[in-house]
Amino acid sequence: MVSHPQDYYIMNSFSVKRSRTTGRRQNVLKYYILVLIVAGLVYGITCAPGSLWQDSGMIQYRVWHNDIEGKLGLALSHPLFYIPAIGAKYILPGEFGFRVNMLTAVMSAFAVANVFLLLQIWTKRNLPGLIAAISLGLSHTFWRHGAIAETYNLYIALLMGELIVLLQYCRTQKVGWLYGLALLNGLAIANHMLGVFGLACYGIFVAGLMIKKKVRLKHITVMCLLWLLAAAPFIYLIVRNIAQTGDVGGTAASALFGTAYQQDVLNTHITGRIVKENILFLLMNFPTPNILLAVVGLYLLPQIAPKGKYAAVIIALLIMFFIFAFRYTIVDRYAFFIPFYAIISILIGLGSYVVLEGRRNKIVMWVILLCTLLPIGAYAVGPGTARKMKLTVGTKREIPYRDDYQWFLQPWRTGYHGAERFAGEALAMVEDGAVIYADNTTVYPLLYAQEVHGKGKTVTVISGIVSSKNALQNIKHLSAFGGKVASSTEVFNKQNIDSLLAERSVYVVTPRKGYCPGFLLENCDFEKKGVVYQVFKR
């Protein structure tokens, strides 16, 4: 019972305020779910239906074998991705490869929805969040990696989660949000080593809070424990590797660089070709005038960001992601620009907020929204335009049933069965007991066809990175070799190739340097047969 009119007014005002807050949260949740569903439909419809080439094929192969570590070093293990992917292969419906691809589509949808949520919470407006979400969702490289089995977009979902909870801390100063930050960054590290950039930024951020006595040692202890718990899948692999090898330094290098990429990761030499390609990457991902909104958002970021160095964290991440990807030298470095594109999308959303705030000109709003959709048209006409202009996409050879213009310039993979068709034809046309040497791009479709679909079981598939399960057994039974061998590739060498050719038919996918062993190119001739080349003694 209220005893005083003023008490009644205070209680009524509190009730109204709480009701409005609840209503706003429900409204935000409704739009978040809507963005999530739409993005999921886009990536679900455009994701590849089955077997894939190169790294995506390797991911499918590892999932098929329940392999959370891989063979390329701990930095490329990505255990947080493989744990749910292995579970998804038993749960999701459809063809095996589609199940793995579809999981990536779902992860990508969450990344897009999280971008929307970040901007919505930041600006308290739906439109800037929608513009930022579409900008990222339709950016070429992000979309492409949302339509195939890949690990990068899961990292973006976690990165956006980190920025959301950090934003909330800067606004409320509640330490609980920092606990969420530690948890999410630990998960990010367990998925991809790109998470170390965020770890560095947040570490400096929290150190500043300690100096200002805004957090205490007990808070830091809880954060560390949560981080370790979240990063446990990756830490487990590190500890196991040290226990097995006793090599702490080698394990550390493996965790940071993988087995063969230290020189690329630490590269500081920039060439004109790299600069040109990187500029083209940026234009390909944002072929829209809306990229100018990112300039506006960056310029005004310090003014519209909450206090507490939040703008400094955003700018630091932007710079680090850009520098890392810009001077990276691996062939598919374009994928490492994805975190940079995610930050650019945030800035585009902020720029749209600044331009549209206080304006009632719906024409400007609709122009900006229309421009967010321009990339779809650019990707649709891109392959044909590039072909007419005789532009190259950087590939050195043709792969059967893969149009490189479409493969590299269009992000969608709806109905693509090129890898499956190649593998099926290759295994069907070679003789029983034949040997096929495949490079790292083409070996996984062949192994996929053998192990998932049971095709060409008597054919021995050999590559420099992984070989068919029957490779060792088949090679060991050759009378020309005998004895015990460590691996199938150990006997597939210059000393033994003559004996192998006398016993079996041998094929390669591509008789070119970099895709075929040098001893074959130097001592053998090749005759094209279907989608592969048969090897003959010269």
Coordinates of C-alpha atoms in Angstrom, one line a residue:
M1 CA 0.0 0.0 0.0
V2 CA 1.4 3.4 -1.0
S3 CA 1.2 5.9 1.8
H4 CA 2.2 9.0 0.0
P5 CA 1.5 10.4 -3.5
Q6 CA 5.2 11.0 -4.2
D7 CA 5.9 7.3 -3.4
Y8 CA 3.2 6.3 -5.9
Y9 CA 4.8 8.5 -8.5
I10 CA 8.3 7.1 -8.0
M11 CA 7.0 3.5 -8.1
N12 CA 4.9 4.2 -11.2
S13 CA 7.9 5.8 -13.0
F14 CA 10.1 2.9 -12.1
S15 CA 7.5 0.5 -13.5
V16 CA 7.2 2.4 -16.7
K17 CA 11.0 2.6 -17.1
R18 CA 11.4 -1.1 -16.5
S19 CA 8.6 -1.9 -18.9
R20 CA 10.2 0.2 -21.6
T21 CA 13.6 -1.5 -21.0
T22 CA 12.0 -4.9 -21.3
G23 CA 10.2 -3.9 -24.4
R24 CA 13.4 -2.5 -26.0
R25 CA 15.2 -5.8 -25.2
Q26 CA 12.5 -7.8 -26.7
N27 CA 12.5 -5.6 -29.8
V28 CA 16.3 -6.0 -30.1
L29 CA 16.0 -9.8 -29.7
K30 CA 13.3 -9.9 -32.4
Y31 CA 15.5 -8.1 -34.9
Y32 CA 18.6 -10.1 -33.9
I33 CA 16.7 -13.4 -34.6
L34 CA 15.4 -11.9 -37.9
V35 CA 18.9 -11.0 -39.1
L36 CA 20.2 -14.4 -38.0
I37 CA 17.4 -16.2 -39.9
V38 CA 17.9 -14.2 -43.1
A39 CA 21.7 -14.6 -43.0
G40 CA 21.3 -18.3 -42.4
L41 CA 19.0 -18.6 -45.4
V42 CA 21.4 -16.8 -47.6
Y43 CA 24.4 -18.9 -46.6
G44 CA 22.4 -22.1 -46.5
I45 CA 21.0 -21.6 -50.0
T46 CA 24.4 -20.6 -51.4
C47 CA 26.6 -23.1 -49.5
A48 CA 28.3 -26.0 -51.4
P49 CA 26.4 -29.2 -51.5
G50 CA 29.3 -31.6 -51.1
S51 CA 33.0 -32.3 -51.7
L52 CA 35.4 -29.3 -52.0
W53 CA 38.9 -28.5 -53.0
Q54 CA 42.0 -27.6 -51.0
D55 CA 41.7 -26.4 -47.4
S56 CA 37.9 -26.9 -47.3
G57 CA 38.4 -30.4 -48.6
M58 CA 41.0 -31.0 -45.8
I59 CA 38.5 -29.7 -43.2
Q60 CA 35.9 -32.2 -44.5
Y61 CA 38.5 -35.0 -44.5
R62 CA 39.5 -34.2 -40.9
V63 CA 35.9 -34.1 -39.7
W64 CA 35.3 -37.5 -41.4
H65 CA 38.2 -38.9 -39.3
N66 CA 37.3 -37.0 -36.1
D67 CA 40.7 -35.3 -36.2
I68 CA 40.9 -32.2 -34.1
E69 CA 44.6 -31.6 -34.5
G70 CA 45.6 -32.2 -38.1
K71 CA 49.1 -32.6 -39.5
L72 CA 50.1 -29.0 -40.3
G73 CA 51.0 -27.8 -36.9
L74 CA 49.0 -26.6 -33.9
A75 CA 48.4 -23.1 -35.3
L76 CA 46.3 -24.8 -38.0
S77 CA 44.5 -27.2 -35.7
H78 CA 41.4 -25.0 -34.9
P79 CA 39.9 -27.5 -32.4
L80 CA 36.9 -25.3 -31.4
F81 CA 35.7 -25.5 -35.0
Y82 CA 36.2 -29.3 -35.3
I83 CA 34.5 -30.3 -32.1
P84 CA 31.1 -29.0 -33.1
A85 CA 31.7 -30.0 -36.8
I86 CA 32.3 -33.6 -35.7
G87 CA 29.1 -33.5 -33.7
A88 CA 27.2 -31.9 -36.7
K89 CA 28.1 -34.8 -39.0
Y90 CA 26.1 -37.0 -36.8
I91 CA 23.2 -34.6 -36.3
L92 CA 22.5 -32.5 -39.4
P93 CA 20.7 -34.1 -42.3
G94 CA 21.9 -34.4 -45.8
E95 CA 25.1 -35.5 -47.6
F96 CA 28.2 -35.5 -45.4
G97 CA 30.0 -32.6 -47.1
F98 CA 26.9 -30.5 -47.0
R99 CA 26.5 -31.0 -43.3
V100 CA 30.0 -29.7 -42.7
N101 CA 29.5 -26.8 -45.1
M102 CA 26.2 -26.0 -43.5
L103 CA 27.7 -25.7 -40.1
T104 CA 30.0 -23.0 -41.4
A105 CA 26.9 -21.2 -42.9
V106 CA 25.3 -21.2 -39.4
M107 CA 28.4 -19.9 -37.8
S108 CA 28.6 -17.1 -40.4
A109 CA 25.0 -16.2 -39.8
F110 CA 25.8 -15.7 -36.1
A111 CA 28.7 -13.5 -37.1
V112 CA 26.4 -11.3 -39.2
A113 CA 23.8 -11.2 -36.4
N114 CA 26.4 -10.2 -33.9
V115 CA 27.5 -7.3 -36.0
F116 CA 23.9 -6.1 -36.1
L117 CA 23.7 -6.5 -32.3
L118 CA 26.9 -4.6 -31.7
L119 CA 25.7 -1.6 -33.7
Q120 CA 22.2 -1.7 -32.3
I121 CA 23.5 -1.6 -28.7
W122 CA 26.0 1.0 -29.6
T123 CA 23.7 3.4 -31.5
K124 CA 20.3 2.3 -30.1
R125 CA 19.2 2.2 -33.8
N126 CA 18.3 -0.7 -35.9
L127 CA 19.3 0.8 -39.3
P128 CA 23.0 1.3 -38.7
G129 CA 23.2 -2.3 -37.4
L130 CA 21.4 -3.6 -40.4
I131 CA 23.7 -1.7 -42.8
A132 CA 26.8 -3.0 -41.0
A133 CA 25.5 -6.5 -41.0
I134 CA 24.7 -6.5 -44.7
S135 CA 28.0 -4.9 -45.5
L136 CA 29.9 -7.7 -43.8
G137 CA 27.5 -10.5 -44.9
L138 CA 27.8 -9.6 -48.6
S139 CA 31.5 -8.8 -48.6
H140 CA 33.0 -11.2 -51.0
T141 CA 35.6 -13.1 -48.9
F142 CA 33.3 -13.4 -45.8
W143 CA 30.4 -14.7 -48.0
R144 CA 32.7 -17.1 -49.8
H145 CA 33.9 -18.6 -46.6
G146 CA 30.3 -18.8 -45.3
A147 CA 29.4 -21.1 -48.2
I148 CA 32.2 -23.6 -47.7
A149 CA 33.8 -25.5 -44.8
E150 CA 36.1 -22.9 -43.2
T151 CA 37.1 -21.7 -39.8
Y152 CA 37.4 -17.9 -40.2
N153 CA 33.8 -16.8 -39.9
L154 CA 33.5 -18.6 -36.5
Y155 CA 36.3 -16.3 -35.3
I156 CA 34.4 -13.2 -36.6
A157 CA 31.3 -14.3 -34.6
L158 CA 33.4 -14.6 -31.4
L159 CA 35.2 -11.3 -32.2
M160 CA 31.9 -9.4 -32.5
G161 CA 30.9 -11.0 -29.2
E162 CA 34.1 -9.7 -27.6
L163 CA 33.4 -6.2 -28.8
I164 CA 29.8 -6.4 -27.6
V165 CA 30.8 -7.3 -24.0
L166 CA 33.6 -4.8 -24.0
L167 CA 31.2 -2.1 -25.1
Q168 CA 28.9 -3.0 -22.3
Y169 CA 31.7 -2.8 -19.8
C170 CA 32.8 0.6 -21.0
R171 CA 29.2 1.8 -20.5
T172 CA 28.4 0.1 -17.2
Q173 CA 31.8 -0.5 -15.5
K174 CA 30.5 -3.8 -14.3
V175 CA 33.3 -6.4 -14.0
G176 CA 31.0 -9.2 -15.1
W177 CA 31.3 -8.0 -18.7
L178 CA 35.1 -8.5 -18.5
Y179 CA 34.6 -12.1 -17.4
G180 CA 32.5 -12.5 -20.6
L181 CA 35.4 -10.9 -22.6
A182 CA 37.9 -13.4 -21.2
L183 CA 35.6 -16.3 -21.9
L184 CA 35.0 -15.3 -25.5
N185 CA 38.6 -14.5 -26.3
G186 CA 39.6 -17.9 -24.9
L187 CA 37.1 -19.5 -27.3
A188 CA 38.5 -17.4 -30.1
I189 CA 42.0 -18.6 -29.4
A190 CA 40.7 -22.2 -29.4
N191 CA 39.3 -21.6 -32.8
H192 CA 42.0 -19.5 -34.5
M193 CA 45.3 -17.8 -33.6
L194 CA 43.9 -14.6 -35.0
G195 CA 42.5 -14.3 -31.5
V196 CA 45.9 -13.2 -30.2
F197 CA 45.4 -9.8 -31.7
G198 CA 42.4 -9.3 -29.5
L199 CA 44.2 -10.9 -26.6
A200 CA 46.9 -8.3 -26.9
C201 CA 44.5 -5.4 -27.0
Y202 CA 42.4 -6.6 -24.1
G203 CA 45.5 -7.3 -22.1
I204 CA 46.6 -3.8 -22.4
F205 CA 43.1 -2.5 -21.7
V206 CA 42.8 -4.5 -18.5
A207 CA 46.3 -3.5 -17.4
G208 CA 45.2 0.1 -17.6
L209 CA 42.2 -0.7 -15.5
M210 CA 44.5 -2.3 -12.9
I211 CA 46.7 0.8 -12.8
K212 CA 43.6 2.9 -12.2
K213 CA 42.5 0.4 -9.6
K214 CA 39.2 -0.3 -11.4
V215 CA 39.8 -4.0 -11.3
R216 CA 41.5 -6.0 -8.6
L217 CA 43.7 -9.1 -8.5
K218 CA 40.8 -11.3 -7.7
H219 CA 39.0 -10.1 -10.8
I220 CA 42.1 -10.8 -13.0
T221 CA 42.3 -14.3 -11.4
V222 CA 38.8 -15.1 -12.4
M223 CA 39.3 -13.7 -15.9
C224 CA 42.4 -15.9 -16.3
L225 CA 40.6 -19.0 -15.1
L226 CA 37.7 -18.4 -17.5
W227 CA 40.1 -17.7 -20.4
L228 CA 42.0 -21.0 -19.7
L229 CA 38.7 -22.9 -19.5
A230 CA 37.5 -21.5 -22.8
A231 CA 40.9 -22.1 -24.5
A232 CA 41.1 -25.6 -23.1
P233 CA 40.8 -27.5 -26.4
F234 CA 43.8 -25.7 -27.8
I235 CA 45.8 -25.8 -24.5
Y236 CA 45.1 -29.5 -24.4
L237 CA 46.8 -30.0 -27.8
I238 CA 49.8 -28.0 -26.7
V239 CA 50.2 -29.9 -23.5
R240 CA 49.8 -33.2 -25.2
N241 CA 52.3 -32.3 -27.9
I242 CA 54.9 -31.3 -25.3
A243 CA 54.3 -34.6 -23.4
Q244 CA 54.7 -36.6 -26.6
T245 CA 57.8 -34.8 -28.0
G246 CA 59.4 -33.1 -25.0
D247 CA 60.1 -30.2 -27.3
V248 CA 58.8 -27.0 -25.7
G249 CA 60.3 -24.7 -28.2
G250 CA 59.1 -26.7 -31.2
T251 CA 55.6 -26.9 -29.8
A252 CA 55.5 -23.2 -29.2
A253 CA 56.6 -22.5 -32.8
S254 CA 53.9 -25.0 -34.0
A255 CA 51.3 -23.2 -31.9
L256 CA 52.2 -19.8 -33.3
F257 CA 53.1 -20.6 -36.9
G258 CA 52.2 -24.2 -37.8
T259 CA 54.8 -26.4 -39.4
A260 CA 55.7 -24.4 -42.5
Y261 CA 54.5 -20.9 -42.2
Q262 CA 56.8 -19.0 -39.9
Q263 CA 58.5 -17.1 -42.7
D264 CA 55.2 -16.1 -44.1
V265 CA 53.8 -15.0 -40.7
L266 CA 56.9 -12.9 -39.9
N267 CA 57.3 -11.5 -43.4
T268 CA 58.2 -7.8 -43.7
H269 CA 59.1 -7.6 -47.4
I270 CA 56.3 -5.9 -49.4
T271 CA 56.3 -6.0 -53.2
G272 CA 54.4 -4.0 -55.7
R273 CA 52.4 -7.1 -56.7
I274 CA 51.3 -7.6 -53.1
V275 CA 50.2 -4.0 -52.8
K276 CA 48.2 -4.2 -56.0
E277 CA 46.5 -7.4 -55.1
N278 CA 45.6 -6.2 -51.6
I279 CA 44.0 -3.1 -53.1
L280 CA 42.0 -5.3 -55.4
F281 CA 40.9 -7.5 -52.5
L282 CA 39.5 -4.4 -50.7
L283 CA 37.6 -3.2 -53.8
M284 CA 36.3 -6.7 -54.5
N285 CA 34.9 -6.9 -51.0
F286 CA 33.2 -3.5 -50.9
P287 CA 32.3 -2.6 -54.5
T288 CA 29.9 0.0 -53.3
P289 CA 30.0 3.8 -52.5
N290 CA 29.1 2.8 -48.9
I291 CA 32.9 2.2 -48.3
L292 CA 33.1 6.0 -47.9
L293 CA 30.9 5.7 -44.8
A294 CA 33.7 3.8 -43.2
V295 CA 35.9 6.9 -43.6
V296 CA 33.2 8.9 -41.8
G297 CA 32.8 6.3 -39.1
L298 CA 36.6 6.2 -38.5
Y299 CA 36.9 10.0 -38.4
L300 CA 34.1 10.4 -35.8
L301 CA 34.8 7.2 -33.9
P302 CA 36.4 8.9 -30.9
Q303 CA 33.4 11.1 -30.5
I304 CA 30.7 8.5 -30.8
A305 CA 32.4 5.7 -28.9
P306 CA 31.8 5.2 -25.2
K307 CA 34.5 6.4 -22.8
G308 CA 37.1 4.0 -21.5
K309 CA 39.4 3.6 -24.5
Y310 CA 36.8 1.7 -26.6
A311 CA 37.6 3.6 -29.7
A312 CA 41.3 2.9 -29.1
V313 CA 40.6 -0.9 -29.1
I314 CA 38.7 -0.7 -32.3
I315 CA 41.4 1.3 -34.0
A316 CA 44.2 -0.9 -32.7
L317 CA 42.3 -4.0 -34.0
L318 CA 41.8 -2.4 -37.4
I319 CA 45.5 -1.5 -37.7
M320 CA 46.8 -4.9 -36.5
F321 CA 44.4 -6.9 -38.7
F322 CA 45.3 -4.8 -41.7
I323 CA 49.1 -5.0 -41.3
F324 CA 49.1 -8.7 -40.6
A325 CA 47.1 -9.6 -43.7
F326 CA 48.7 -6.9 -45.9
R327 CA 52.2 -8.3 -45.6
Y328 CA 51.3 -12.0 -45.4
T329 CA 52.7 -13.9 -48.3
I330 CA 50.7 -17.2 -48.5
V331 CA 48.7 -17.8 -51.6
D332 CA 45.3 -17.6 -49.9
R333 CA 46.1 -14.6 -47.7
Y334 CA 42.9 -12.9 -48.9
A335 CA 41.1 -14.9 -46.2
F336 CA 43.2 -13.2 -43.5
F337 CA 41.6 -9.9 -44.4
I338 CA 38.2 -11.1 -43.1
P339 CA 38.7 -9.6 -39.6
F340 CA 39.7 -6.3 -41.1
Y341 CA 36.6 -6.3 -43.3
A342 CA 34.5 -7.0 -40.1
I343 CA 35.9 -3.8 -38.5
I344 CA 35.4 -1.9 -41.8
S345 CA 31.7 -3.0 -41.7
I346 CA 31.4 -1.7 -38.2
L347 CA 32.7 1.6 -39.3
I348 CA 30.3 1.6 -42.3
G349 CA 27.5 1.2 -39.8
L350 CA 28.8 4.0 -37.6
G351 CA 29.2 6.2 -40.7
S352 CA 25.6 5.5 -41.7
Y353 CA 24.5 6.4 -38.1
V354 CA 26.2 9.8 -38.3
V355 CA 24.9 10.6 -41.8
L356 CA 21.3 9.5 -41.1
E357 CA 20.9 10.7 -37.5
G358 CA 18.6 13.6 -37.2
R359 CA 17.7 13.5 -40.9
R360 CA 14.3 12.8 -42.2
N361 CA 15.4 12.4 -45.8
K362 CA 14.2 8.9 -46.7
I363 CA 15.9 9.2 -50.1
V364 CA 19.4 9.1 -48.4
M365 CA 18.4 6.2 -46.3
W366 CA 17.1 4.2 -49.3
V367 CA 20.2 5.0 -51.4
I368 CA 22.5 3.7 -48.6
L369 CA 20.4 0.6 -48.2
L370 CA 20.4 0.0 -52.0
C371 CA 24.2 0.5 -52.1
T372 CA 24.6 -2.3 -49.5
L373 CA 23.1 -4.7 -52.2
L374 CA 25.4 -3.6 -55.0
P375 CA 28.0 -6.3 -54.3
I376 CA 25.6 -9.0 -55.4
G377 CA 25.4 -7.4 -58.9
A378 CA 29.2 -6.9 -59.0
Y379 CA 29.8 -10.6 -58.2
A380 CA 27.3 -11.7 -60.8
V381 CA 28.9 -9.9 -63.7
G382 CA 32.5 -10.2 -62.3
P383 CA 33.5 -13.5 -64.0
G384 CA 32.2 -12.5 -67.4
T385 CA 33.8 -9.1 -67.3
A386 CA 37.2 -10.5 -66.2
R387 CA 37.1 -13.1 -68.9
K388 CA 36.3 -10.5 -71.6
M389 CA 39.1 -8.2 -70.3
K390 CA 41.4 -11.3 -70.2
L391 CA 42.3 -10.6 -66.6
T392 CA 44.0 -13.3 -64.6
V393 CA 43.0 -14.4 -61.1
G394 CA 46.5 -15.6 -60.2
T395 CA 46.1 -19.3 -60.8
K396 CA 48.8 -21.3 -62.6
R397 CA 46.8 -24.2 -64.0
E398 CA 43.3 -25.3 -64.9
I399 CA 41.5 -27.8 -62.6
P400 CA 38.9 -30.0 -64.2
Y401 CA 35.3 -28.8 -63.7
R402 CA 36.4 -25.6 -61.9
D403 CA 36.0 -22.3 -63.8
D404 CA 38.5 -20.2 -62.0
Y405 CA 36.7 -16.9 -62.8
Q406 CA 33.5 -18.2 -61.2
W407 CA 35.3 -20.0 -58.4
F408 CA 37.3 -17.0 -57.3
L409 CA 35.1 -14.1 -58.2
Q410 CA 31.7 -15.4 -57.2
P411 CA 31.2 -16.2 -53.5
W412 CA 28.2 -18.5 -53.8
R413 CA 28.6 -22.3 -54.3
T414 CA 25.0 -23.3 -54.9
G415 CA 24.8 -26.6 -56.9
Y416 CA 28.6 -26.9 -57.3
H417 CA 29.7 -30.5 -57.9
G418 CA 32.9 -29.9 -59.7
A419 CA 35.2 -31.6 -57.1
E420 CA 32.9 -34.6 -56.8
R421 CA 32.7 -35.0 -60.6
F422 CA 36.5 -34.8 -61.0
A423 CA 37.1 -37.4 -58.3
G424 CA 34.4 -39.7 -59.6
E425 CA 35.8 -39.7 -63.2
A426 CA 39.4 -40.0 -62.1
L427 CA 38.8 -43.0 -59.9
A428 CA 36.5 -44.6 -62.5
M429 CA 38.8 -44.4 -65.5
V430 CA 42.1 -45.6 -64.0
E431 CA 42.8 -49.4 -63.7
D432 CA 42.3 -51.4 -60.6
G433 CA 45.4 -51.1 -58.4
A434 CA 46.5 -47.9 -60.1
V435 CA 48.4 -45.1 -58.3
I436 CA 47.3 -41.5 -58.5
Y437 CA 49.6 -38.7 -57.3
A438 CA 47.5 -35.7 -56.4
D439 CA 48.6 -32.2 -55.2
N440 CA 47.2 -30.6 -52.0
T441 CA 44.3 -29.0 -53.9
T442 CA 43.0 -32.2 -55.6
V443 CA 43.8 -35.0 -53.2
Y444 CA 40.9 -34.4 -50.8
P445 CA 38.1 -34.8 -53.4
L446 CA 39.7 -38.1 -54.3
L447 CA 40.0 -39.3 -50.7
Y448 CA 36.4 -38.0 -50.1
A449 CA 35.1 -40.1 -53.0
Q450 CA 36.9 -43.2 -51.8
E451 CA 36.1 -43.0 -48.1
V452 CA 32.7 -41.3 -48.1
H453 CA 31.2 -42.8 -51.3
G454 CA 33.3 -46.0 -51.6
K455 CA 34.5 -45.3 -55.1
G456 CA 37.8 -46.6 -56.5
K457 CA 38.8 -48.5 -53.4
T458 CA 41.6 -50.4 -55.1
V459 CA 43.2 -47.2 -56.3
T460 CA 46.1 -45.8 -54.3
V461 CA 46.0 -42.1 -53.8
I462 CA 49.3 -40.4 -52.8
S463 CA 50.1 -36.8 -52.1
G464 CA 52.8 -34.9 -50.2
I465 CA 50.4 -34.2 -47.3
V466 CA 48.0 -37.1 -46.9
S467 CA 47.3 -40.4 -48.7
S468 CA 44.6 -43.0 -49.0
K469 CA 44.2 -45.5 -46.2
N470 CA 45.2 -48.3 -48.5
A471 CA 48.3 -46.6 -49.8
L472 CA 50.8 -48.0 -47.3
Q473 CA 49.3 -51.5 -47.5
N474 CA 49.3 -51.5 -51.3
I475 CA 52.8 -50.2 -51.7
K476 CA 54.2 -52.7 -49.2
H477 CA 52.8 -55.6 -51.1
L478 CA 54.7 -54.7 -54.3
S479 CA 57.3 -57.3 -54.9
A480 CA 59.7 -54.6 -56.1
F481 CA 59.9 -53.0 -52.7
G482 CA 59.3 -55.5 -49.9
G483 CA 60.4 -54.8 -46.4
K484 CA 59.0 -52.2 -44.0
V485 CA 58.4 -48.6 -45.0
A486 CA 57.5 -45.6 -42.9
S487 CA 55.0 -44.0 -45.3
S488 CA 53.6 -44.4 -48.9
T489 CA 55.4 -41.2 -50.1
E490 CA 58.7 -42.6 -48.8
V491 CA 58.7 -45.3 -51.5
F492 CA 57.2 -43.0 -54.2
N493 CA 60.6 -41.5 -55.1
K494 CA 63.2 -41.3 -57.8
Q495 CA 64.9 -44.6 -56.8
N496 CA 61.7 -46.6 -56.9
I497 CA 59.6 -45.1 -59.6
D498 CA 60.9 -47.4 -62.4
S499 CA 59.9 -50.5 -60.3
L500 CA 56.5 -48.9 -59.6
L501 CA 55.8 -48.2 -63.2
A502 CA 56.7 -51.8 -64.1
E503 CA 54.1 -53.1 -61.6
R504 CA 51.3 -50.6 -61.9
S505 CA 49.7 -47.8 -63.9
V506 CA 50.7 -44.4 -62.4
Y507 CA 48.9 -41.1 -62.9
V508 CA 49.2 -37.5 -61.8
V509 CA 46.6 -34.8 -61.7
T510 CA 48.8 -32.0 -63.0
P511 CA 52.3 -32.6 -64.6
R512 CA 53.6 -29.2 -63.7
K513 CA 56.2 -27.9 -61.2
G514 CA 54.7 -27.3 -57.8
Y515 CA 51.9 -29.9 -58.4
C516 CA 54.0 -32.9 -59.3
P517 CA 57.2 -34.5 -57.9
G518 CA 60.3 -33.2 -59.6
F519 CA 61.7 -36.7 -60.3
L520 CA 58.6 -37.4 -62.4
L521 CA 58.9 -34.3 -64.4
E522 CA 62.6 -34.9 -65.0
N523 CA 62.5 -38.6 -66.0
C524 CA 59.0 -39.4 -67.3
D525 CA 56.5 -38.5 -70.0
F526 CA 52.8 -37.8 -69.5
E527 CA 49.8 -38.6 -71.6
K528 CA 46.4 -37.0 -70.8
K529 CA 43.7 -39.5 -70.1
G530 CA 40.4 -38.0 -69.1
V531 CA 40.9 -35.7 -66.1
V532 CA 44.4 -37.1 -65.2
Y533 CA 47.7 -37.8 -66.9
Q534 CA 49.3 -41.2 -67.1
V535 CA 53.0 -41.5 -66.4
F536 CA 55.3 -43.4 -68.7
K537 CA 59.0 -44.1 -68.4
R538 CA 61.0 -41.9 -70.7

